[in-house]
Coordinates of C-alpha atoms in Angstrom, one line a residue:
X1 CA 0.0 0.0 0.0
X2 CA 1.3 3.3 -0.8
X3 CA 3.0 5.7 2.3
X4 CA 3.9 2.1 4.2
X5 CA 7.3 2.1 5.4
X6 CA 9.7 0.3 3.3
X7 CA 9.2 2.4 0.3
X8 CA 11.8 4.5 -2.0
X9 CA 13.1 7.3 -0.1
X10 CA 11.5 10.8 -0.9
X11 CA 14.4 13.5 -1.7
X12 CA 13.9 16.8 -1.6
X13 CA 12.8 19.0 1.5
X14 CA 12.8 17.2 4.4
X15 CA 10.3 17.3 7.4
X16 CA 11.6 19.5 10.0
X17 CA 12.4 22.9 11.1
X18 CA 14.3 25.0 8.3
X19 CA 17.0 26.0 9.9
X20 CA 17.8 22.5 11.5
X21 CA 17.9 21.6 7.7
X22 CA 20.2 24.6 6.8
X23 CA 23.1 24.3 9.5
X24 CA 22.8 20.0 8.7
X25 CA 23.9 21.8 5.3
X26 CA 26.5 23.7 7.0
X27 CA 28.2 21.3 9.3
X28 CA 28.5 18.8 6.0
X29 CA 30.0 21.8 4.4
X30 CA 32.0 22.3 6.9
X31 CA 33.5 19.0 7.2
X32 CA 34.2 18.4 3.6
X33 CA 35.6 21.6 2.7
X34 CA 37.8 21.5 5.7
X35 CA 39.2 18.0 4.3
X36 CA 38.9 18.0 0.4
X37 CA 39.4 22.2 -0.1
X38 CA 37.0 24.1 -1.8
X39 CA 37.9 22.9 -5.3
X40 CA 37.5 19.1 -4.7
X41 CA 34.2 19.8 -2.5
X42 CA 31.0 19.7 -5.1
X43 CA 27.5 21.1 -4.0
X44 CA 26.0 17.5 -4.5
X45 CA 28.8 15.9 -2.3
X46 CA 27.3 18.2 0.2
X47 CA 24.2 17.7 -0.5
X48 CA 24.3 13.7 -0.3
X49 CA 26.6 14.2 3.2
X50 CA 23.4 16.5 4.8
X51 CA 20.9 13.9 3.1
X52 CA 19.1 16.4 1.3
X53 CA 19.1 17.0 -2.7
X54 CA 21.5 19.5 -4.5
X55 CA 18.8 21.6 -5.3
X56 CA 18.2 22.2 -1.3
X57 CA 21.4 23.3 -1.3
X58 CA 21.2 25.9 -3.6
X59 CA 17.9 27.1 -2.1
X60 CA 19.6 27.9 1.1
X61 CA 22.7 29.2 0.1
X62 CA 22.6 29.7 -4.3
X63 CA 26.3 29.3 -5.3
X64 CA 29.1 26.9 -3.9
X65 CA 31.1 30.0 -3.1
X66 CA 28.6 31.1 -1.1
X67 CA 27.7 27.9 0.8
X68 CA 31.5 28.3 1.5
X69 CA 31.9 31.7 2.4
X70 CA 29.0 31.0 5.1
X71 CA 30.4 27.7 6.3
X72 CA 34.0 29.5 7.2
X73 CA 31.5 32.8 8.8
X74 CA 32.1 35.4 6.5
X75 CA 29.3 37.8 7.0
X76 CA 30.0 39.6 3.8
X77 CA 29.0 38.6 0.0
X78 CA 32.3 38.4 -1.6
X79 CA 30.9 39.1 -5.1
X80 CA 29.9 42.3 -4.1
X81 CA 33.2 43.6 -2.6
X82 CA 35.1 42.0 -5.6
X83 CA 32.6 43.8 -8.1
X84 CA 34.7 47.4 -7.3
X85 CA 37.8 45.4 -7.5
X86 CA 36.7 44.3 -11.2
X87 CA 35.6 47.4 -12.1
X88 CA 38.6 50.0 -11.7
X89 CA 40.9 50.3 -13.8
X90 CA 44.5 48.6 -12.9
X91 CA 46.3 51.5 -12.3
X92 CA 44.0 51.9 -9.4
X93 CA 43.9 49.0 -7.9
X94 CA 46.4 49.6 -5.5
X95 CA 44.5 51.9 -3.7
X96 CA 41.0 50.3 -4.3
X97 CA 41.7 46.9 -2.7
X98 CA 42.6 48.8 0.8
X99 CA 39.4 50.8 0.3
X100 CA 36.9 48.3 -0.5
X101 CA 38.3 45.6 2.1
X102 CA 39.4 47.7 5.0
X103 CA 36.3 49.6 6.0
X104 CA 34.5 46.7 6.1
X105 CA 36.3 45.4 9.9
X106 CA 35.6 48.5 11.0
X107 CA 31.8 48.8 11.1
X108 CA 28.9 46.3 12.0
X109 CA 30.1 43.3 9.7
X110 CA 33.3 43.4 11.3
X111 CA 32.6 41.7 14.5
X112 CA 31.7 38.7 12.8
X113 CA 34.8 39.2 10.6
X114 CA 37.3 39.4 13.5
X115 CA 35.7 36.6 15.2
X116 CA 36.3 34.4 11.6
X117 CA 40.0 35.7 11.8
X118 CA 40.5 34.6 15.2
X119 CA 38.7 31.4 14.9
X120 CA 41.1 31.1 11.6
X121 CA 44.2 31.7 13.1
X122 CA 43.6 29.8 16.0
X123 CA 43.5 26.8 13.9
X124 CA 40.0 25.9 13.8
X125 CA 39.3 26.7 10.1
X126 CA 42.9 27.6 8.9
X127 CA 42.6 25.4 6.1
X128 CA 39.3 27.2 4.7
X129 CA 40.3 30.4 5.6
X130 CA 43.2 29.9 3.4
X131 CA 41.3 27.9 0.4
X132 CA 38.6 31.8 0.9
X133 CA 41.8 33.6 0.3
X134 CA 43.3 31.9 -2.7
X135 CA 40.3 30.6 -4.4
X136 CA 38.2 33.3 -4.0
X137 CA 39.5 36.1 -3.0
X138 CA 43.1 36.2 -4.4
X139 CA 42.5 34.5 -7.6
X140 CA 40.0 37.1 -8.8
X141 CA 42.8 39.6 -8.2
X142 CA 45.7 37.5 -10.0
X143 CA 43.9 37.2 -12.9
X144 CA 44.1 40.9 -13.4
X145 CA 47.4 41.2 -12.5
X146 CA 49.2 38.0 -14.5
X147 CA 52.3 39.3 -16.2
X148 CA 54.6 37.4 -16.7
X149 CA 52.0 34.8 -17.1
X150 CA 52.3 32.4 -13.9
X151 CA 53.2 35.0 -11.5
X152 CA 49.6 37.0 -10.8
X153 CA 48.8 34.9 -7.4
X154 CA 52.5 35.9 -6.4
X155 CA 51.7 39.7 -7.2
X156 CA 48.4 39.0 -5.5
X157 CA 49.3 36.8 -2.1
X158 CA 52.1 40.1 -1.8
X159 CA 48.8 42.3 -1.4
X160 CA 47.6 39.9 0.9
X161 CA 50.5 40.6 3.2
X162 CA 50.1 43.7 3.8
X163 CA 46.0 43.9 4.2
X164 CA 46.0 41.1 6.5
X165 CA 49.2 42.7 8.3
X166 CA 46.9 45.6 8.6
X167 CA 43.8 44.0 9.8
X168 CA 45.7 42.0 12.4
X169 CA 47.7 44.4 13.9
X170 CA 44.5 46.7 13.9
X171 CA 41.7 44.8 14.9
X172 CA 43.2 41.5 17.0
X173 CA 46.2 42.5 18.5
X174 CA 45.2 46.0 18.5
X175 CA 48.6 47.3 18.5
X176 CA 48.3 51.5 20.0
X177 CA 49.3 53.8 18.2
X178 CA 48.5 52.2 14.5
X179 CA 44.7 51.5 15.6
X180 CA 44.2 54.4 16.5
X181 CA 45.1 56.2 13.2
X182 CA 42.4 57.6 10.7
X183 CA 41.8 55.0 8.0
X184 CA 42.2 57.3 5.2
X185 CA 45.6 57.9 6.0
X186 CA 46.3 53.9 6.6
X187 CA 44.9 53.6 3.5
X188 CA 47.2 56.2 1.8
X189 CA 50.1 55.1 3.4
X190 CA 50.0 51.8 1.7
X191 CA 48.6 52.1 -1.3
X192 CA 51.8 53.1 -3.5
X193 CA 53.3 50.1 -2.1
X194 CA 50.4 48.1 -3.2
X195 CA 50.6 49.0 -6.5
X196 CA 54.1 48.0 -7.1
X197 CA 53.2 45.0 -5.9
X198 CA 50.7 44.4 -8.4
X199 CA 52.1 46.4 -11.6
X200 CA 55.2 47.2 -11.0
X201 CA 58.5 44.6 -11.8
X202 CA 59.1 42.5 -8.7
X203 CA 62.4 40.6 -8.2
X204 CA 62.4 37.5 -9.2

């Protein structure tokens, strides 16, 4: 008789509260981009780890960057802070990068930005927070700045240095007088040096 137990099981949504559903979602996430990297992790692995379909997946979260940029706790849509980066020009992007990314630890988003950071360099998530930097952040960048072919993610993890130098020294170990200072001048204190690192010839 149909609806007895022992028939096929239904896929789909499951029975059960939403967000119970969602953060099963997560944790899979979770655990499979903290072992396999972002690249090797597909949406349906995560899906058939949670025990829901793909398509659940994308309901909750749409794209796999973004399943991954909320299993790692980054309250902030990457696509829309890159969108500035792809739209200036490359001469600019030296001072752009520190522009778009640095205001953004110092208003509401950023306390669940630090608390990502710290969890990061703790060691929780190190691995993801790593994979969100290269595959994701970085990458975007290196693409623009590829000359001589090969060495854009160089160029790009050299930006890196300096924001996340910035950041840390700002917002977790608070280091007096530098967080203290006026953003703006942070900002056009190390721009220049950005821009050599993305334009400019590097030793090699």
């Amino acid at each position: 008789m149909a609806g007895t137990h022992g028939g096929p099981k239904r896929r789909g949504r499951p029975s059960g509260p939403a967000g119970d559903t969602r953060e099963r979602i997560l944790a899979s996430a979770r655990d499979l981009f903290a072992r396999n990297g972002m690249a090797a992790t597909s949406v349906r692995a995560v899906a058939a780890a949670a025990g829901v379909d793909a398509a659940l997946v994308h309901h909750y979260f749409g794209t796999k960057k973004n399943l991954f940029t909320a299993a790692i706790d980054i309250p902030v849509d990457p696509d829309v802070v890159l969108e500035r980066v792809r739209a200036v020009p490359l001469d600019e992007l030296g001072r752009t990068i520190p522009s778009v990314v640095l205001p953004l630890w110092e208003y509401e988003a950023g306390a669940g930005m630090k608390a990502a950071l710290r969890s990061a360099l703790a060691g929780d998530r190190i691995a993801m927070f790593e994979d969100f930097l290269r595959e994701i952040v970085l990458a975007e960048v290196a693409r623009r700045v590829d000359d001589p072919p090969g060495f854009g993610i160089v160029r790009a993890e050299f930006v890196a240095t300096q924001v996340l130098g910035v950041v840390v020294a700002r917002h977790i170990v608070e280091l007096e007088p530098f967080a203290s200072l006026p953003l703006e001048q942070i900002i056009d204190t190390i721009a220049p040096n950005l821009q050599r690192y993305l334009t400019a010839d590097l030793p090699r």
